[in-house]
């Protein structure tokens, strides 16, 4: 079996896969009950109160839900502040540009984290900003950006926060209840360890209701999607039935593992094995330790003549799948450590990399 050392799609358990083997109709009671369970359990995983927060499922990849949140939440008269230190922050800028949303950007280098002090400086100089969007786990590099610091600024200055928690939700502590984050976005095929097919938004209900009539698209209207799900558990358009059935099982397995805290600890242990193991092999980690997250780690190429294509193929032959780099200013590759993988899988990858380096005559 291939081991996917990526930030998603990722390895899933046999029981999650098995949950997809029975066809269900979108109006079957079994499916409607699964949708209800998933929506309620997402609120539990988020650690928020159901009287104040709700969840909305959006068909498609994580970017679909990001686009849904941004294009529904920001009104025609609004202005969006984007905090960018990687590709996924920049993708939100592209969404704003395509839809003609008034926006301003603050940028940091790809090996830096968002600095809340600079965010506050901008807010004081541009009071017409209404919304702030940023990425928690920037999988361009693996950096963890601050959540609470920016969220507090949202509250202090009366802004609505939109957090991309795509590759961290379910395996990182995020204090959402009562925060300045009105919309948190993530995906089925990340830390909850489901299969691809949909994404979701955990939203403060009052902020979601305020978006009625604001959406710039039909299919990505977050409010209308929520209204339909609230009314009878039905999707406006064809739902990803099997992905939702497998996600229901993935949520049960998250409970069995011990919830967010337990999964976070497992991923941290996985990440530690990777980072320490590759350091012993002579690889240089791209990020400083203080901003390195426990989801994915970026490493610099080990030598000038390093052929990543060959490196990738040889690891693939050993059933290890890694990620190419996505940085704009350095030659790198990335290793994820999430999904249904454990410390022994990380040790296997380190040994496989050691063997491949020998095959390629790369001496560290």
Short mmCIF file of C-alpha atoms in Angstrom, two decimals:
data_model
loop_
_atom_site.label_atom_id
_atom_site.label_comp_id
_atom_site.label_asym_id
_atom_site.label_seq_id
_atom_site.Cartn_x
_atom_site.Cartn_y
_atom_site.Cartn_z
CA UNK A 1 0.00 0.00 0.00
CA UNK A 2 1.29 3.44 -0.89
CA UNK A 3 1.99 5.66 2.09
CA UNK A 4 1.01 9.25 1.32
CA UNK A 5 3.34 11.64 3.12
CA UNK A 6 1.29 14.59 1.88
CA UNK A 7 -1.11 17.13 3.41
CA UNK A 8 -4.06 15.52 1.60
CA UNK A 9 -5.50 13.54 0.04
CA UNK A 10 -3.99 11.13 2.51
CA UNK A 11 -4.07 7.60 3.83
CA UNK A 12 -7.38 6.55 5.35
CA UNK A 13 -8.24 3.55 7.51
CA UNK A 14 -9.74 0.40 6.06
CA UNK A 15 -13.01 1.12 7.86
CA UNK A 16 -13.24 4.61 6.36
CA UNK A 17 -12.80 3.04 2.92
CA UNK A 18 -15.37 0.37 3.70
CA UNK A 19 -17.94 3.02 4.54
CA UNK A 20 -17.94 3.97 0.86
CA UNK A 21 -18.84 0.51 -0.42
CA UNK A 22 -22.62 0.79 0.00
CA UNK A 23 -24.47 3.08 -2.38
CA UNK A 24 -26.97 5.46 -0.80
CA UNK A 25 -29.44 7.89 -2.29
CA UNK A 26 -29.31 11.56 -1.46
CA UNK A 27 -32.82 11.34 0.02
CA UNK A 28 -32.33 8.07 1.92
CA UNK A 29 -32.93 8.29 5.64
CA UNK A 30 -29.53 6.74 6.24
CA UNK A 31 -27.83 9.52 4.29
CA UNK A 32 -29.91 12.32 5.83
CA UNK A 33 -28.99 11.01 9.27
CA UNK A 34 -25.30 10.89 8.29
CA UNK A 35 -25.45 14.53 7.16
CA UNK A 36 -27.06 15.53 10.45
CA UNK A 37 -24.40 13.66 12.43
CA UNK A 38 -21.55 15.16 10.41
CA UNK A 39 -22.81 18.71 10.83
CA UNK A 40 -23.33 18.30 14.57
CA UNK A 41 -20.01 16.57 15.10
CA UNK A 42 -18.12 19.31 13.24
CA UNK A 43 -19.44 21.72 15.87
CA UNK A 44 -18.17 19.38 18.60
CA UNK A 45 -14.74 19.08 16.98
CA UNK A 46 -14.59 22.87 16.73
CA UNK A 47 -15.31 23.11 20.45
CA UNK A 48 -18.11 25.64 20.03
CA UNK A 49 -21.69 25.87 21.29
CA UNK A 50 -24.43 24.79 18.86
CA UNK A 51 -26.63 27.67 19.97
CA UNK A 52 -24.06 30.11 18.57
CA UNK A 53 -22.35 28.25 15.73
CA UNK A 54 -23.40 26.08 12.81
CA UNK A 55 -21.73 24.13 10.02
CA UNK A 56 -22.29 24.14 6.27
CA UNK A 57 -21.10 21.45 3.87
CA UNK A 58 -19.95 22.56 0.41
CA UNK A 59 -19.45 20.11 -2.47
CA UNK A 60 -15.96 20.24 -3.98
CA UNK A 61 -12.42 20.80 -2.74
CA UNK A 62 -11.33 23.05 0.08
CA UNK A 63 -10.90 25.97 -2.29
CA UNK A 64 -14.60 25.76 -3.15
CA UNK A 65 -15.47 26.44 0.49
CA UNK A 66 -12.88 29.23 0.76
CA UNK A 67 -14.43 30.88 -2.28
CA UNK A 68 -17.90 30.32 -0.85
CA UNK A 69 -16.99 31.96 2.47
CA UNK A 70 -15.24 34.96 0.94
CA UNK A 71 -17.78 35.66 -1.80
CA UNK A 72 -20.72 35.23 0.58
CA UNK A 73 -19.37 36.99 3.67
CA UNK A 74 -17.94 40.18 2.17
CA UNK A 75 -20.74 42.54 1.06
CA UNK A 76 -20.55 44.76 -2.00
CA UNK A 77 -19.60 47.67 0.27
CA UNK A 78 -17.05 45.62 2.22
CA UNK A 79 -13.27 45.57 2.10
CA UNK A 80 -11.16 42.48 2.68
CA UNK A 81 -7.71 42.44 4.30
CA UNK A 82 -5.67 39.44 3.16
CA UNK A 83 -2.66 38.25 5.18
CA UNK A 84 -0.34 36.36 2.84
CA UNK A 85 2.83 34.34 3.37
CA UNK A 86 2.34 31.57 0.85
CA UNK A 87 0.45 30.17 -2.11
CA UNK A 88 -2.78 29.52 -0.24
CA UNK A 89 -2.99 33.04 1.12
CA UNK A 90 -2.36 34.28 -2.39
CA UNK A 91 -5.13 32.04 -3.70
CA UNK A 92 -7.59 34.02 -1.56
CA UNK A 93 -6.30 37.17 -3.23
CA UNK A 94 -7.05 35.62 -6.62
CA UNK A 95 -10.58 34.80 -5.47
CA UNK A 96 -11.11 38.40 -4.37
CA UNK A 97 -9.72 39.69 -7.67
CA UNK A 98 -11.89 37.42 -9.83
CA UNK A 99 -15.04 38.51 -8.01
CA UNK A 100 -14.15 42.21 -7.91
CA UNK A 101 -14.01 42.32 -4.12
CA UNK A 102 -12.27 45.40 -2.77
CA UNK A 103 -9.21 44.18 -0.92
CA UNK A 104 -5.82 45.07 0.48
CA UNK A 105 -2.89 42.70 1.11
CA UNK A 106 -0.22 42.42 3.76
CA UNK A 107 2.64 40.13 2.72
CA UNK A 108 5.42 38.26 4.48
CA UNK A 109 8.17 36.06 3.11
CA UNK A 110 7.43 32.36 2.78
CA UNK A 111 9.72 31.57 5.70
CA UNK A 112 8.08 34.11 7.99
CA UNK A 113 4.86 33.99 10.00
CA UNK A 114 2.17 36.66 10.01
CA UNK A 115 3.05 39.50 12.38
CA UNK A 116 -0.06 40.73 14.22
CA UNK A 117 1.65 44.03 15.06
CA UNK A 118 1.79 44.94 11.38
CA UNK A 119 -1.82 43.86 10.98
CA UNK A 120 -2.87 46.25 13.71
CA UNK A 121 -0.87 49.08 12.13
CA UNK A 122 -2.76 48.60 8.89
CA UNK A 123 -6.15 48.42 10.62
CA UNK A 124 -5.49 51.74 12.32
CA UNK A 125 -4.65 53.33 8.97
CA UNK A 126 -7.42 51.68 6.95
CA UNK A 127 -10.59 51.69 9.07
CA UNK A 128 -12.76 50.79 6.04
CA UNK A 129 -11.55 47.15 6.22
CA UNK A 130 -14.53 44.97 7.17
CA UNK A 131 -13.13 41.43 6.93
CA UNK A 132 -9.76 39.75 7.54
CA UNK A 133 -8.79 36.43 5.92
CA UNK A 134 -5.69 34.37 6.63
CA UNK A 135 -4.32 30.82 6.61
CA UNK A 136 -3.54 28.95 9.81
CA UNK A 137 -1.33 26.14 8.43
CA UNK A 138 0.27 27.47 5.26
CA UNK A 139 1.10 24.27 3.41
CA UNK A 140 3.35 26.11 0.98
CA UNK A 141 6.02 25.89 3.67
CA UNK A 142 4.46 24.22 6.71
CA UNK A 143 4.37 27.43 8.74
CA UNK A 144 1.79 27.90 11.48
CA UNK A 145 0.44 31.43 11.49
CA UNK A 146 -1.01 32.99 14.65
CA UNK A 147 -4.71 32.50 15.18
CA UNK A 148 -5.55 34.07 18.53
CA UNK A 149 -3.46 37.23 17.96
CA UNK A 150 -5.23 38.05 14.69
CA UNK A 151 -8.59 36.93 16.05
CA UNK A 152 -8.22 39.36 18.95
CA UNK A 153 -7.61 42.15 16.47
CA UNK A 154 -10.83 41.20 14.68
CA UNK A 155 -12.70 41.65 17.96
CA UNK A 156 -10.85 44.81 18.97
CA UNK A 157 -11.52 46.59 15.68
CA UNK A 158 -14.90 45.05 14.89
CA UNK A 159 -13.81 43.03 11.85
CA UNK A 160 -15.13 39.67 10.67
CA UNK A 161 -12.49 36.94 10.56
CA UNK A 162 -12.27 34.24 7.88
CA UNK A 163 -9.77 31.51 8.80
CA UNK A 164 -8.45 28.94 6.36
CA UNK A 165 -7.87 26.00 8.71
CA UNK A 166 -7.72 23.56 5.82
CA UNK A 167 -4.79 21.46 6.95
CA UNK A 168 -5.03 22.03 10.70
CA UNK A 169 -8.68 21.64 11.76
CA UNK A 170 -9.11 18.43 13.72
CA UNK A 171 -5.45 18.19 14.75
CA UNK A 172 -4.57 21.58 16.19
CA UNK A 173 -6.06 23.52 19.07
CA UNK A 174 -8.06 26.47 17.72
CA UNK A 175 -10.01 28.54 20.24
CA UNK A 176 -13.02 29.43 18.11
CA UNK A 177 -15.75 29.99 20.69
CA UNK A 178 -16.25 33.72 21.26
CA UNK A 179 -13.33 34.61 19.01
CA UNK A 180 -13.24 37.14 16.20
CA UNK A 181 -13.38 34.30 13.67
CA UNK A 182 -16.82 34.18 12.09
CA UNK A 183 -15.99 31.61 9.39
CA UNK A 184 -13.57 28.68 9.72
CA UNK A 185 -13.00 26.61 6.59
CA UNK A 186 -11.60 23.10 6.22
CA UNK A 187 -11.93 19.97 4.10
CA UNK A 188 -12.95 16.32 4.35
CA UNK A 189 -9.60 14.89 3.25
CA UNK A 190 -7.30 16.49 5.78
CA UNK A 191 -6.81 15.93 9.52
CA UNK A 192 -10.17 14.27 10.12
CA UNK A 193 -8.90 11.62 7.69
CA UNK A 194 -11.84 11.32 5.35
CA UNK A 195 -11.86 11.03 1.58
CA UNK A 196 -11.99 13.92 -0.94
CA UNK A 197 -15.34 15.23 -2.11
CA UNK A 198 -16.42 18.14 0.02
CA UNK A 199 -15.33 20.94 2.31
CA UNK A 200 -17.14 22.73 5.11
CA UNK A 201 -17.49 25.99 6.97
CA UNK A 202 -17.99 26.28 10.71
CA UNK A 203 -19.66 29.66 11.10
CA UNK A 204 -21.00 31.89 13.82
CA UNK A 205 -24.71 31.66 13.10
CA UNK A 206 -25.36 35.37 13.46
CA UNK A 207 -22.58 36.22 10.99
CA UNK A 208 -23.86 33.60 8.55
CA UNK A 209 -27.42 34.94 8.69
CA UNK A 210 -26.06 38.40 7.91
CA UNK A 211 -24.80 37.13 4.54
CA UNK A 212 -28.30 36.54 3.16
CA UNK A 213 -28.51 37.92 -0.36
CA UNK A 214 -24.82 38.84 -0.54
CA UNK A 215 -23.44 35.85 -2.44
CA UNK A 216 -21.79 36.55 -5.79
CA UNK A 217 -22.45 33.03 -7.12
CA UNK A 218 -25.34 30.58 -7.19
CA UNK A 219 -23.57 27.32 -6.41
CA UNK A 220 -21.32 28.77 -3.69
CA UNK A 221 -24.01 30.75 -1.84
CA UNK A 222 -23.11 29.83 1.74
CA UNK A 223 -26.36 31.14 3.21
CA UNK A 224 -28.65 29.32 0.74
CA UNK A 225 -26.68 26.11 1.23
CA UNK A 226 -27.18 26.41 4.98
CA UNK A 227 -30.90 27.13 4.65
CA UNK A 228 -31.42 23.95 2.65
CA UNK A 229 -29.45 21.80 5.06
CA UNK A 230 -31.30 23.28 8.02
CA UNK A 231 -34.70 22.76 6.43
CA UNK A 232 -34.56 19.07 5.57
CA UNK A 233 -30.94 17.93 5.39
CA UNK A 234 -31.01 18.21 1.62
CA UNK A 235 -28.35 19.69 -0.62
CA UNK A 236 -29.34 22.15 -3.33
CA UNK A 237 -27.30 20.18 -5.85
CA UNK A 238 -26.05 16.58 -6.01
CA UNK A 239 -24.15 15.76 -2.82
CA UNK A 240 -21.00 13.59 -2.55
CA UNK A 241 -22.89 10.76 -0.86
CA UNK A 242 -20.10 8.24 -0.46
CA UNK A 243 -17.56 10.82 0.69
CA UNK A 244 -20.00 11.91 3.39
CA UNK A 245 -20.60 8.33 4.53
CA UNK A 246 -16.85 7.78 4.84
CA UNK A 247 -16.46 11.09 6.65
CA UNK A 248 -19.06 10.02 9.19
CA UNK A 249 -16.87 6.99 9.92
CA UNK A 250 -13.76 9.18 10.08
CA UNK A 251 -15.40 11.37 12.71
CA UNK A 252 -16.25 8.30 14.79
CA UNK A 253 -12.62 7.22 14.57
CA UNK A 254 -11.47 10.67 15.65
CA UNK A 255 -13.65 10.24 18.74
CA UNK A 256 -12.20 6.79 19.39
CA UNK A 257 -8.65 8.11 19.12
CA UNK A 258 -9.35 10.66 21.82
CA UNK A 259 -10.38 13.71 19.84
CA UNK A 260 -8.38 16.67 18.62
CA UNK A 261 -5.81 16.58 21.43
CA UNK A 262 -4.91 12.93 20.86
CA UNK A 263 -4.62 13.34 17.11
CA UNK A 264 -2.52 16.46 17.55
CA UNK A 265 -0.11 14.51 19.77
CA UNK A 266 0.17 11.69 17.22
CA UNK A 267 0.88 14.11 14.40
CA UNK A 268 3.44 15.93 16.55
CA UNK A 269 5.21 12.63 17.23
CA UNK A 270 5.14 11.79 13.52
CA UNK A 271 6.55 15.18 12.66
CA UNK A 272 9.32 14.89 15.22
CA UNK A 273 10.50 11.58 13.72
CA UNK A 274 10.63 13.11 10.24
CA UNK A 275 12.43 16.26 11.24
CA UNK A 276 14.98 14.53 13.46
CA UNK A 277 15.51 11.73 10.98
CA UNK A 278 16.15 13.99 8.00
CA UNK A 279 18.38 16.23 10.09
CA UNK A 280 20.55 13.20 10.84
CA UNK A 281 20.69 12.54 7.09
CA UNK A 282 21.98 16.07 6.56
CA UNK A 283 18.86 17.77 5.23
CA UNK A 284 18.19 21.40 6.13
CA UNK A 285 14.71 22.37 7.26
CA UNK A 286 13.43 25.46 5.45
CA UNK A 287 11.57 27.08 8.35
CA UNK A 288 12.86 28.14 11.76
CA UNK A 289 11.58 25.89 14.54
CA UNK A 290 9.48 28.60 16.16
CA UNK A 291 7.03 28.81 13.24
CA UNK A 292 7.23 25.21 12.03
CA UNK A 293 3.87 23.43 12.28
CA UNK A 294 3.31 19.73 12.85
CA UNK A 295 1.43 19.04 9.60
CA UNK A 296 4.00 19.32 6.82
CA UNK A 297 7.72 20.15 6.72
CA UNK A 298 9.69 21.69 3.87
CA UNK A 299 13.31 20.72 3.22
CA UNK A 300 15.92 22.28 0.96
CA UNK A 301 17.41 20.22 -1.84
CA UNK A 302 20.49 18.43 -0.45
CA UNK A 303 22.87 19.18 -3.33
CA UNK A 304 23.22 21.31 -6.45
CA UNK A 305 22.87 18.27 -8.69
CA UNK A 306 19.86 16.89 -6.82
CA UNK A 307 17.25 15.45 -9.22
CA UNK A 308 13.91 15.62 -7.43
CA UNK A 309 12.12 13.66 -10.16
CA UNK A 310 14.43 10.71 -9.69
CA UNK A 311 14.26 11.05 -5.90
CA UNK A 312 10.47 11.06 -6.04
CA UNK A 313 10.28 8.05 -8.36
CA UNK A 314 12.67 5.97 -6.28
CA UNK A 315 10.72 6.73 -3.11
CA UNK A 316 7.50 5.91 -4.94
CA UNK A 317 8.96 2.50 -5.83
CA UNK A 318 9.29 1.98 -2.08
CA UNK A 319 5.60 2.97 -1.64
CA UNK A 320 6.47 6.39 -0.20
CA UNK A 321 4.75 9.38 -1.82
CA UNK A 322 5.99 12.87 -0.92
CA UNK A 323 5.21 16.37 -2.21
CA UNK A 324 7.27 18.62 -4.48
CA UNK A 325 8.10 22.09 -3.25
CA UNK A 326 5.76 25.01 -3.83
CA UNK A 327 8.04 27.86 -2.83
CA UNK A 328 8.83 30.64 -5.28
CA UNK A 329 12.34 31.42 -4.05
CA UNK A 330 13.99 28.11 -3.09
CA UNK A 331 14.33 24.56 -4.38
CA UNK A 332 12.52 22.38 -1.86
CA UNK A 333 10.37 19.32 -1.31
CA UNK A 334 7.74 18.73 1.34
CA UNK A 335 6.86 15.84 3.64
CA UNK A 336 3.48 15.57 5.31
CA UNK A 337 2.87 13.44 8.38
CA UNK A 338 -0.90 13.41 8.75
CA UNK A 339 -3.55 10.86 7.84
CA UNK A 340 -3.76 7.24 8.97
CA UNK A 341 0.00 7.05 9.52
CA UNK A 342 2.01 6.40 12.65
CA UNK A 343 5.56 6.69 13.97
CA UNK A 344 6.65 3.38 12.43
CA UNK A 345 5.58 4.75 9.02
CA UNK A 346 7.76 7.80 9.60
CA UNK A 347 10.75 5.63 10.48
CA UNK A 348 10.15 3.63 7.31
CA UNK A 349 10.20 6.82 5.24
CA UNK A 350 13.45 8.00 6.83
CA UNK A 351 15.10 4.66 6.10
CA UNK A 352 13.73 4.73 2.55
CA UNK A 353 15.17 8.20 1.99
CA UNK A 354 18.52 7.03 3.32
CA UNK A 355 18.48 4.13 0.86
CA UNK A 356 17.48 6.34 -2.07
CA UNK A 357 20.27 8.82 -1.30
CA UNK A 358 22.75 5.96 -1.48
CA UNK A 359 21.28 4.82 -4.79
CA UNK A 360 21.62 8.35 -6.16
CA UNK A 361 25.20 8.66 -4.82
CA UNK A 362 24.29 11.75 -2.83
CA UNK A 363 26.62 11.94 0.13
CA UNK A 364 25.51 14.21 2.94
#
